Amino acid sequence: MKELVKRAKQGDADAFAELIHLQMENMYKTARAYLKNDEDAADAISETILTCYEKLSTLKIDAYFRTWMTRILINKCQDILRQPKEVSFDEQVHDVGVWEDFSNAEWMEVLYGIDEKYRTVLLLYYAEGFKIKEISQILDIKESTIQTRLVRARQTLAKEYQIESGRKSI
Amino acid sequence: MTRIDSDVIEKLQEHIEVPEIVRVKADRTLEEIKLNAKQEKKVLRPVFKKKKVKAASILLAGMLAFGTVTVGAAAIYQWNQRAAQQMQADESQQKKLMEEGMATGLCTSDENAGVTVEAVQTISDYRYIYIWFQIKNNNPNLVLPDEAAFENMDVSTENWKGAYGINCGILEKISDDGTYELRTEITHEMKESLNGQKIKVSFKNLVGFDENLDKHILLEGNWNLEWTLQASDKISEIALDKEIKGYDNVVLEKINLTPVSATLYFPDWKDRMEEVKVTDEDGKETTRKMRQEPPALVGLLMKDGTVITDFKGGPGMAGLDEDGDGTTYIQSDGFSRVVDVENVSSLLFLKKEALEEMKEQERAITREDMLEIPLK
């Protein structure tokens, strides 16, 4: 990946496209941790691609590309969340859990089953393989807080699923 | 970790399909980027006419050149010694490159809020421009951290705006009196000679970086420098048309050599694609169809038998010759040191079997790993 970053920094648009394609699934997963519909996720990812291309020369350490890109993506997601919106019927439907892409329904169900406080941290740590230090840089939160959130997230998951499985067994 | 939360985590780790709406929008954005890159002449344009440069006229131009910047601008018939050291240029090489108009010492500067930016040296061939700047901080209220840089650098000449690539790194402290050095490398694709053109370099804002790599402005301001660029269009264009043995029908058509760059031409490359195993960021192995890379030039065999291997590490570009026949692959490397072109006897490529071994396990390249292509 470093080689692709190096080439992209030299202005090689093909190398940049390769880099983005490699990250596309991770970008989508992260975007959906924040945004409730694919249209907004598409906007956030598209904006992130443009910003990364424009600002790539400011990335001082090539190995940090993925951390840097994820931070930009999360900022874009937060920008979209801050935008005032007219809520359409479609969006109301999305919010109550009808997923645009049925093939990902189960994944979405699990993702949105996790408390919002812990969702991003769990996703970045377990699904995307970021280290605690990197997550701390991405989310601008202390490393100790990330560790605490991970522990609490696991405790909460265990508790909730025990209750859920208890109900099912009755 | 309990069974239950590990189930959730495994589910989160599962591969999911990126929906079409996301893929289409992302692809459209990438296409726009590629199109803009082309329109801004950010694609390879390999047809450069060989022009003979008269040393005397270049010298005269160098002596007369001066610009219109804040403090003053003049070319100096002397190398900046830090630049000479970094480029491993001995005295005879320094003199030769000066006479050919490729290297020029400068004293062109601009001052803003107690910070002076001075261009002190350029080396410029038909494809790459190396510029050394010295930054002097006389502002008592400004403390520059270890990793300080300019937020933005723009370069243009009279008939050329924007560059294929600008490598503008971090300021390096070179003296305790508040003097820093900035080495920049500019990759361009001008068909016309840049020699004798006014070059404008603008820097914006001095910035530092915190532990999260977020930049913060240390000093707002602009520094604008302008001078007459000395550049050499002299190229040793060597037709080879030689097969590189061990590789699957790879022919090196020609090489363009200058003391600071090598540009290699590999014909019929458009359809040379291969499935490459890549590891994504989750550590999953996957395959991707990518354009084959040509054999790597790893050494230069000189006429006296010495082998130079430390010439890489400067700027570079690679890709299909989209403005030419569209099928030739061009690999270009700006050197990290000066090379005596007339003393290069052979090009040394990495052997295919060594390449395969190194894919399995990284190791240092030895002379036995190199395959020789004589220049005659």
Coordinates of C-alpha atoms in Angstrom, one line a residue:
Chain A
M1 CA 0.0 0.0 0.0
K2 CA 2.9 2.4 0.7
E3 CA 4.0 2.1 -2.9
L4 CA 0.5 3.1 -4.1
V5 CA 0.5 6.0 -1.7
K6 CA 3.8 7.1 -2.9
R7 CA 2.7 6.9 -6.6
A8 CA -0.6 8.7 -5.8
K9 CA 1.4 11.5 -4.1
Q10 CA 3.3 11.9 -7.3
G11 CA 0.0 12.5 -9.1
D12 CA -0.7 9.0 -10.4
A13 CA -4.5 9.0 -10.5
D14 CA -4.6 5.3 -11.3
A15 CA -2.6 4.5 -8.2
F16 CA -4.9 6.7 -6.2
A17 CA -8.0 4.8 -7.6
E18 CA -6.4 1.5 -6.6
L19 CA -5.9 2.8 -3.1
I20 CA -9.5 3.8 -2.8
H21 CA -10.8 0.5 -4.3
L22 CA -8.8 -1.3 -1.6
Q23 CA -10.4 0.7 1.1
M24 CA -13.9 0.8 -0.3
E25 CA -15.5 -1.9 1.9
N26 CA -13.9 -0.5 5.0
M27 CA -15.0 3.0 4.1
Y28 CA -18.6 1.8 3.5
K29 CA -18.6 0.0 6.9
T30 CA -17.4 3.1 8.7
A31 CA -19.8 5.4 6.9
R32 CA -22.7 3.2 7.8
A33 CA -21.7 3.2 11.5
Y34 CA -22.6 6.9 11.4
L35 CA -25.1 7.3 8.6
K36 CA -28.4 5.6 8.3
N37 CA -28.8 5.3 4.5
D38 CA -26.6 4.4 1.5
E39 CA -27.2 7.7 -0.3
D40 CA -25.6 9.6 2.5
A41 CA -22.8 7.0 2.8
A42 CA -22.2 7.5 -0.9
D43 CA -22.0 11.2 -0.5
A44 CA -19.6 11.0 2.5
I45 CA -17.3 8.5 0.6
S46 CA -17.3 10.6 -2.5
E47 CA -16.4 13.7 -0.6
T48 CA -13.7 11.8 1.2
I49 CA -12.2 10.6 -2.0
L50 CA -12.0 14.2 -3.3
T51 CA -10.6 15.6 -0.1
C52 CA -8.0 12.8 0.1
Y53 CA -6.9 13.5 -3.5
E54 CA -6.7 17.2 -3.0
K55 CA -4.8 17.0 0.3
L56 CA -2.7 13.9 -0.3
S57 CA 0.4 16.0 -0.6
T58 CA -0.1 17.1 3.0
L59 CA 0.1 13.5 4.3
K60 CA 3.6 13.5 5.8
I61 CA 3.9 9.8 6.6
D62 CA 2.6 7.4 3.9
A63 CA 2.0 4.6 6.3
Y64 CA -0.7 6.7 8.0
F65 CA -2.8 6.9 4.9
R66 CA -5.6 4.7 6.2
T67 CA -5.8 6.4 9.6
W68 CA -5.8 9.8 7.9
M69 CA -8.4 8.8 5.3
T70 CA -10.7 7.3 8.0
R71 CA -10.5 10.4 10.0
I72 CA -11.5 12.5 7.0
L73 CA -14.3 10.1 6.3
I74 CA -15.7 10.4 9.8
N75 CA -15.5 14.2 9.6
K76 CA -17.5 14.0 6.4
C77 CA -20.1 11.8 8.0
Q78 CA -20.4 14.2 10.9
D79 CA -20.8 17.1 8.4
I80 CA -23.7 15.2 6.8
L81 CA -25.3 14.5 10.2
R82 CA -25.1 18.2 11.0
Q83 CA -26.8 19.3 7.8
P84 CA -30.4 20.3 8.4
K85 CA -32.6 18.0 6.3
E86 CA -36.2 17.7 5.3
V87 CA -37.1 14.2 6.4
S88 CA -38.7 12.4 3.5
F89 CA -40.9 9.4 3.8
D90 CA -38.2 7.2 2.4
E91 CA -35.7 8.3 5.1
Q92 CA -38.2 7.7 7.9
V93 CA -38.6 4.2 6.5
H94 CA -34.8 3.7 6.5
D95 CA -34.6 4.8 10.1
V96 CA -36.9 2.1 11.3
G97 CA -34.8 -0.5 9.7
V98 CA -35.5 -1.3 6.1
W99 CA -32.1 -1.6 4.5
E100 CA -31.5 -0.6 0.9
D101 CA -29.3 -3.6 0.2
F102 CA -31.0 -6.7 1.5
S103 CA -27.7 -8.7 1.2
N104 CA -26.2 -6.7 4.0
A105 CA -29.3 -6.8 6.2
E106 CA -27.9 -9.2 8.8
W107 CA -24.7 -7.2 9.1
M108 CA -26.7 -3.9 9.5
E109 CA -28.9 -5.6 12.1
V110 CA -25.8 -6.5 14.1
L111 CA -24.2 -3.1 13.7
Y112 CA -27.3 -1.1 14.7
G113 CA -27.9 -3.6 17.6
I114 CA -24.7 -2.2 19.2
D115 CA -25.1 0.9 21.3
E116 CA -24.1 4.0 19.4
K117 CA -21.5 4.9 22.0
Y118 CA -19.6 1.7 21.2
R119 CA -20.4 1.1 17.6
T120 CA -17.6 2.9 15.9
V121 CA -14.9 1.8 18.4
L122 CA -15.9 -1.8 18.0
L123 CA -16.1 -1.6 14.2
L124 CA -12.7 0.2 13.9
Y125 CA -11.0 -2.2 16.3
Y126 CA -12.5 -5.6 15.4
A127 CA -13.7 -5.2 11.8
E128 CA -11.1 -2.8 10.4
G129 CA -8.1 -3.9 12.5
F130 CA -7.0 -0.5 13.7
K131 CA -4.9 -0.4 16.8
I132 CA -6.1 1.5 19.9
K133 CA -3.6 4.2 19.3
E134 CA -4.8 4.7 15.7
I135 CA -8.5 4.8 16.8
S136 CA -7.5 7.4 19.4
Q137 CA -6.0 9.5 16.6
I138 CA -9.0 8.9 14.3
L139 CA -11.7 9.8 16.9
D140 CA -9.6 12.3 18.8
I141 CA -10.3 10.4 22.1
K142 CA -7.8 9.3 24.7
E143 CA -6.4 5.8 24.3
S144 CA -7.6 4.9 27.8
T145 CA -11.1 5.9 26.9
I146 CA -11.0 3.7 23.8
Q147 CA -9.9 0.7 26.0
T148 CA -12.7 1.4 28.5
R149 CA -15.2 1.6 25.7
L150 CA -14.1 -1.7 24.2
V151 CA -14.4 -3.5 27.6
R152 CA -17.8 -1.9 28.3
A153 CA -19.0 -2.7 24.7
R154 CA -18.1 -6.4 25.2
Q155 CA -19.8 -6.4 28.6
T156 CA -22.9 -4.8 27.2
L157 CA -23.0 -7.2 24.3
A158 CA -22.7 -10.2 26.5
K159 CA -25.4 -8.9 28.9
E160 CA -27.9 -7.9 26.1
Y161 CA -27.5 -11.2 24.2
Q162 CA -27.9 -13.2 27.4
I163 CA -31.2 -11.4 28.1
E164 CA -32.2 -11.9 24.4
S165 CA -31.4 -15.6 24.4
G166 CA -33.1 -15.9 27.8
R167 CA -36.3 -14.5 26.3
K168 CA -36.1 -16.8 23.4
S169 CA -35.7 -19.8 25.6
I170 CA -38.9 -19.0 27.6
Chain B
M1 CA -14.5 -12.7 25.5
T2 CA -17.8 -14.6 25.6
R3 CA -19.2 -16.7 22.8
I4 CA -22.0 -14.2 22.3
D5 CA -19.9 -11.1 21.8
S6 CA -17.4 -13.0 19.6
D7 CA -20.4 -13.9 17.4
V8 CA -21.2 -10.3 17.0
I9 CA -17.6 -9.4 16.3
E10 CA -17.3 -12.1 13.7
K11 CA -20.4 -10.8 12.0
L12 CA -19.0 -7.3 11.9
Q13 CA -15.8 -8.7 10.3
E14 CA -17.7 -10.4 7.6
H15 CA -17.3 -9.3 4.0
I16 CA -20.3 -7.2 2.9
E17 CA -21.2 -6.0 -0.5
V18 CA -20.7 -2.3 -1.2
P19 CA -24.0 -1.2 -2.6
E20 CA -24.2 0.0 -6.2
I21 CA -25.2 3.5 -5.3
V22 CA -22.0 3.9 -3.3
R23 CA -19.7 2.2 -5.9
V24 CA -21.1 4.2 -8.8
K25 CA -20.7 7.5 -7.1
A26 CA -17.2 6.6 -5.9
D27 CA -16.2 5.5 -9.4
R28 CA -17.7 8.6 -10.9
T29 CA -15.6 10.7 -8.5
L30 CA -12.5 8.8 -9.4
E31 CA -13.2 9.2 -13.1
E32 CA -13.5 12.9 -12.6
I33 CA -10.2 12.9 -10.8
K34 CA -8.5 11.0 -13.6
L35 CA -10.0 13.3 -16.2
N36 CA -8.9 16.4 -14.4
A37 CA -5.4 14.9 -14.0
K38 CA -5.3 14.5 -17.8
Q39 CA -6.7 17.9 -18.5
E40 CA -4.1 19.5 -16.2
K41 CA -1.5 17.7 -18.2
K42 CA -0.8 15.3 -15.4
V43 CA -0.3 12.4 -17.7
L44 CA 2.9 11.3 -19.3
R45 CA 3.8 13.1 -22.4
P46 CA 7.1 11.6 -23.5
V47 CA 8.0 13.4 -26.7
F48 CA 10.8 15.7 -25.9
K49 CA 13.0 17.2 -28.6
K50 CA 16.6 16.9 -28.0
K51 CA 18.0 20.4 -27.9
K52 CA 21.6 21.4 -27.9
V53 CA 22.4 23.9 -25.3
K54 CA 25.4 26.2 -25.7
A55 CA 27.2 26.4 -22.5
A56 CA 28.4 30.0 -23.1
S57 CA 25.0 31.3 -23.7
I58 CA 23.7 29.5 -20.6
L59 CA 26.5 31.0 -18.5
L60 CA 25.7 34.4 -19.8
A61 CA 22.0 34.0 -19.1
G62 CA 22.9 32.7 -15.6
M63 CA 25.0 35.7 -14.9
L64 CA 22.4 38.2 -16.2
A65 CA 19.4 36.6 -14.7
F66 CA 17.6 38.5 -12.0
G67 CA 14.0 38.6 -10.8
T68 CA 11.5 40.9 -9.2
V69 CA 10.9 39.4 -5.8
T70 CA 10.8 41.3 -2.5
V71 CA 14.4 41.3 -1.6
G72 CA 16.2 40.5 -4.8
A73 CA 17.0 37.7 -7.2
A74 CA 20.2 36.7 -8.9
A75 CA 21.8 33.5 -10.1
I76 CA 25.1 32.7 -8.7
Y77 CA 27.8 30.7 -10.5
Q78 CA 28.4 28.5 -7.5
W79 CA 26.6 25.5 -5.9
N80 CA 25.1 25.6 -2.5
Q81 CA 27.3 23.2 -0.7
R82 CA 24.5 21.3 1.1
A83 CA 22.9 20.6 -2.2
A84 CA 26.2 19.5 -3.6
Q85 CA 26.7 17.2 -0.7
Q86 CA 23.2 15.6 -0.9
M87 CA 23.5 15.1 -4.6
Q88 CA 27.1 13.7 -4.2
A89 CA 28.3 16.2 -6.9
D90 CA 32.1 16.6 -6.9
E91 CA 33.7 19.8 -8.1
S92 CA 34.0 18.8 -11.7
Q93 CA 30.4 17.6 -11.8
Q94 CA 29.3 20.8 -10.2
K95 CA 31.2 22.8 -12.8
K96 CA 29.9 20.7 -15.7
L97 CA 26.2 21.0 -14.6
M98 CA 26.6 24.7 -14.2
E99 CA 28.0 25.1 -17.7
E100 CA 25.3 23.0 -19.1
G101 CA 22.7 25.2 -17.4
M102 CA 21.3 22.4 -15.4
A103 CA 22.4 23.6 -12.0
T104 CA 22.3 27.1 -10.6
G105 CA 23.0 28.7 -7.3
L106 CA 20.6 31.4 -6.3
C107 CA 19.9 34.2 -3.8
T108 CA 16.3 34.9 -4.4
S109 CA 14.2 35.6 -1.3
D110 CA 11.1 36.9 0.3
E111 CA 10.5 37.9 3.9
N112 CA 7.3 37.9 5.9
A113 CA 6.8 38.4 9.7
G114 CA 10.4 37.8 10.4
V115 CA 10.7 34.7 8.4
T116 CA 12.8 34.8 5.3
V117 CA 12.5 32.1 2.5
E118 CA 15.5 32.0 0.1
A119 CA 15.9 29.8 -2.9
V120 CA 19.5 28.8 -2.9
Q121 CA 19.9 26.1 -5.6
T122 CA 18.2 24.6 -8.5
I123 CA 18.9 21.5 -10.6
S124 CA 16.6 21.2 -13.5
D125 CA 16.5 18.8 -16.5
Y126 CA 13.7 18.3 -19.0
R127 CA 11.4 16.5 -16.6
Y128 CA 12.4 17.3 -13.0
I129 CA 13.2 20.5 -11.0
Y130 CA 15.0 20.2 -7.7
I131 CA 14.9 23.4 -5.6
W132 CA 16.7 24.0 -2.3
F133 CA 15.4 26.7 0.0
Q134 CA 16.8 28.1 3.2
I135 CA 14.3 29.4 5.8
K136 CA 15.6 31.8 8.4
N137 CA 13.4 32.4 11.4
N138 CA 14.1 35.8 12.9
N139 CA 10.6 36.1 14.5
P140 CA 11.1 36.1 18.3
N141 CA 7.5 35.0 18.8
L142 CA 7.7 32.0 16.5
V143 CA 9.1 28.7 17.7
L144 CA 9.3 26.1 15.0
P145 CA 8.7 22.5 16.2
D146 CA 10.7 19.5 14.9
E147 CA 8.2 18.8 12.2
A148 CA 7.3 22.2 10.6
A149 CA 6.3 22.6 7.0
F150 CA 4.6 25.0 4.7
E151 CA 0.8 24.4 4.3
N152 CA 0.9 24.8 0.6
M153 CA 3.5 25.3 -2.2
D154 CA 2.5 26.4 -5.7
V155 CA 4.8 26.4 -8.7
S156 CA 4.2 28.0 -12.1
T157 CA 6.1 29.4 -15.0
E158 CA 5.1 31.8 -17.7
N159 CA 3.3 29.2 -19.8
W160 CA 2.8 26.4 -17.3
K161 CA 0.6 26.3 -14.2
G162 CA 0.5 23.4 -11.8
A163 CA 2.8 20.4 -11.8
Y164 CA 2.4 16.7 -12.2
G165 CA 3.8 16.4 -8.7
I166 CA 5.3 18.6 -6.0
N167 CA 7.2 17.0 -3.2
C168 CA 7.5 19.6 -0.5
G169 CA 8.6 18.0 2.7
I170 CA 9.3 19.0 6.3
L171 CA 11.8 21.8 7.1
E172 CA 15.1 20.5 8.3
K173 CA 17.0 22.4 11.0
I174 CA 20.5 23.0 9.8
S175 CA 21.7 25.5 12.3
D176 CA 21.0 26.6 15.8
D177 CA 20.6 30.2 14.6
G178 CA 17.1 29.4 13.4
T179 CA 18.1 28.4 9.8
Y180 CA 16.2 25.5 8.2
E181 CA 16.4 23.8 4.8
L182 CA 13.6 22.7 2.6
R183 CA 14.4 20.5 -0.4
T184 CA 11.6 20.3 -3.0
E185 CA 11.2 18.2 -6.1
I186 CA 8.9 19.1 -8.9
T187 CA 7.8 16.8 -11.7
H188 CA 6.6 18.5 -14.8
E189 CA 5.6 17.5 -18.3
M190 CA 6.4 20.5 -20.4
K191 CA 7.1 19.9 -24.1
E192 CA 8.7 23.3 -24.4
S193 CA 11.9 24.1 -22.6
L194 CA 11.6 25.8 -19.2
N195 CA 15.0 27.3 -19.6
G196 CA 15.0 31.1 -19.4
Q197 CA 11.3 31.2 -18.2
K198 CA 10.3 33.1 -15.1
I199 CA 9.4 30.6 -12.4
K200 CA 7.1 31.6 -9.5
V201 CA 7.1 29.6 -6.3
S202 CA 4.6 30.6 -3.6
F203 CA 4.5 29.2 -0.1
K204 CA 1.5 29.7 2.2
N205 CA 1.4 29.5 6.0
L206 CA 3.9 27.7 8.3
V207 CA 2.3 24.7 10.0
G208 CA 3.1 22.2 12.7
F209 CA 1.6 18.8 13.4
D210 CA 0.2 17.5 16.7
E211 CA 0.4 13.9 17.8
N212 CA -2.8 13.1 15.9
L213 CA -1.2 14.4 12.7
D214 CA -3.6 17.3 12.6
K215 CA -1.9 20.4 11.3
H216 CA -2.1 23.7 13.1
I217 CA -1.0 27.0 11.7
L218 CA 2.1 28.4 13.3
L219 CA 2.4 31.6 11.2
E220 CA 0.0 32.8 8.6
G221 CA 1.5 34.4 5.6
N222 CA 2.6 34.1 2.0
W223 CA 6.1 34.0 0.6
N224 CA 6.4 34.6 -3.1
L225 CA 9.6 34.1 -5.0
E226 CA 10.3 34.6 -8.7
W227 CA 13.4 34.1 -10.7
T228 CA 14.5 33.1 -14.2
L229 CA 14.9 29.4 -14.3
Q230 CA 18.0 27.7 -15.7
A231 CA 17.2 24.3 -17.0
S232 CA 18.9 22.0 -19.4
D233 CA 17.0 20.1 -22.1
K234 CA 20.1 18.0 -22.9
I235 CA 19.2 14.4 -23.0
S236 CA 21.3 11.3 -23.9
E237 CA 18.6 9.5 -25.9
I238 CA 19.9 6.0 -26.4
A239 CA 18.0 3.6 -28.7
L240 CA 18.3 0.0 -27.4
D241 CA 15.5 -2.3 -28.6
K242 CA 16.9 -5.0 -26.4
E243 CA 15.0 -7.9 -24.7
I244 CA 15.4 -8.2 -21.0
K245 CA 16.1 -11.8 -20.6
G246 CA 14.2 -13.9 -18.0
Y247 CA 11.1 -11.7 -18.3
D248 CA 8.2 -12.6 -20.6
N249 CA 9.0 -10.9 -23.9
V250 CA 10.0 -7.6 -22.3
V251 CA 11.8 -5.2 -24.7
L252 CA 13.5 -2.0 -23.6
E253 CA 13.1 0.3 -26.5
K254 CA 15.2 3.2 -25.4
I255 CA 16.4 5.2 -22.4
N256 CA 16.7 8.9 -22.0
L257 CA 19.5 9.7 -19.5
T258 CA 20.4 13.0 -17.9
P259 CA 22.7 13.5 -14.9
V260 CA 19.7 13.5 -12.7
S261 CA 17.1 11.2 -14.3
A262 CA 16.5 8.1 -16.3
T263 CA 13.4 7.5 -18.4
L264 CA 12.8 4.0 -19.8
Y265 CA 10.4 3.0 -22.6
F266 CA 8.8 -0.4 -22.8
P267 CA 6.7 -0.9 -25.9
D268 CA 3.4 -2.9 -26.3
W269 CA 2.5 -2.7 -22.6
K270 CA -1.2 -1.8 -22.8
D271 CA -2.5 -5.3 -22.4
R272 CA 0.1 -6.6 -20.0
M273 CA -2.2 -7.1 -17.0
E274 CA -1.8 -9.6 -14.3
E275 CA -3.7 -10.9 -11.3
V276 CA -1.8 -9.7 -8.3
K277 CA -2.4 -11.0 -4.8
V278 CA -2.9 -8.2 -2.5
T279 CA -3.6 -8.1 1.2
D280 CA -6.3 -5.7 2.2
E281 CA -6.3 -3.8 5.4
D282 CA -8.1 -6.5 7.3
G283 CA -5.3 -8.9 6.4
K284 CA -7.4 -10.8 4.0
E285 CA -5.8 -12.0 0.8
T286 CA -7.5 -11.1 -2.4
T287 CA -6.5 -10.7 -6.1
R288 CA -6.7 -7.7 -8.2
K289 CA -6.0 -7.2 -11.9
M290 CA -3.2 -4.7 -12.3
R291 CA -0.9 -3.5 -15.0
Q292 CA 2.4 -5.4 -14.9
E293 CA 5.3 -3.4 -13.8
P294 CA 8.4 -3.5 -16.0
P295 CA 11.7 -4.9 -14.7
A296 CA 13.2 -2.6 -12.1
L297 CA 16.4 -0.7 -12.9
V298 CA 18.5 -1.2 -9.8
G299 CA 22.0 -0.3 -10.8
L300 CA 24.2 1.6 -13.3
L301 CA 27.5 -0.1 -14.3
M302 CA 30.1 2.6 -15.0
K303 CA 33.0 2.3 -17.5
D304 CA 35.5 1.9 -14.7
G305 CA 33.6 -1.1 -13.4
T306 CA 32.0 0.5 -10.4
V307 CA 28.3 -0.1 -9.8
I308 CA 26.0 2.7 -8.6
T309 CA 22.9 1.6 -6.8
D310 CA 22.1 4.6 -4.7
F311 CA 20.7 6.8 -7.5
K312 CA 17.1 6.1 -6.8
G313 CA 14.9 7.9 -4.2
G314 CA 14.2 11.2 -6.1
P315 CA 10.9 12.1 -7.8
G316 CA 9.4 9.8 -10.4
M317 CA 6.5 8.9 -12.6
A318 CA 5.3 5.8 -14.4
G319 CA 2.4 4.9 -16.7
L320 CA 1.3 4.4 -20.3
D321 CA 2.3 7.0 -22.8
E322 CA -1.3 8.3 -23.2
D323 CA -0.4 11.2 -25.3
G324 CA 1.7 9.1 -27.6
D325 CA 1.0 5.7 -29.0
G326 CA -1.0 4.8 -25.9
T327 CA 0.8 1.4 -25.6
T328 CA 4.3 2.2 -24.5
Y329 CA 5.0 2.1 -20.7
I330 CA 7.2 4.8 -19.5
Q331 CA 9.1 4.5 -16.2
S332 CA 10.9 7.6 -15.1
D333 CA 13.1 8.1 -12.0
G334 CA 14.6 11.4 -10.9
F335 CA 17.9 10.6 -9.3
S336 CA 18.9 11.3 -5.7
R337 CA 22.4 12.0 -6.8
V338 CA 24.3 13.3 -9.8
V339 CA 25.5 10.6 -12.3
D340 CA 28.1 11.0 -15.1
V341 CA 25.9 10.0 -18.0
E342 CA 28.8 9.6 -20.5
N343 CA 30.5 7.1 -18.1
V344 CA 27.5 4.8 -17.8
S345 CA 28.3 1.6 -19.8
S346 CA 25.3 -0.7 -18.8
L347 CA 22.0 -0.7 -17.2
L348 CA 21.5 -3.2 -14.4
F349 CA 18.0 -4.7 -14.0
L350 CA 16.8 -7.0 -11.2
K351 CA 16.7 -10.6 -12.5
K352 CA 13.2 -12.2 -12.6
E353 CA 14.3 -15.1 -10.3
A354 CA 15.7 -12.6 -7.8
L355 CA 12.4 -10.7 -7.9
E356 CA 10.4 -13.8 -7.3
E357 CA 12.7 -14.7 -4.3
M358 CA 12.3 -11.2 -2.9
K359 CA 8.5 -11.5 -3.1
E360 CA 8.7 -14.4 -0.8
Q361 CA 11.3 -12.9 1.5
E362 CA 12.8 -9.4 1.5
R363 CA 16.6 -9.3 1.3
A364 CA 19.3 -7.0 0.0
I365 CA 20.1 -7.0 -3.7
T366 CA 23.5 -8.3 -4.7
R367 CA 25.4 -7.9 -7.9
E368 CA 24.5 -11.5 -8.8
D369 CA 20.8 -10.5 -8.8
M370 CA 21.4 -8.0 -11.6
L371 CA 21.1 -8.5 -15.3
E372 CA 23.2 -6.3 -17.6
I373 CA 21.9 -4.4 -20.6
P374 CA 24.9 -2.7 -22.3
L375 CA 24.2 0.8 -23.7
K376 CA 26.0 0.0 -26.9

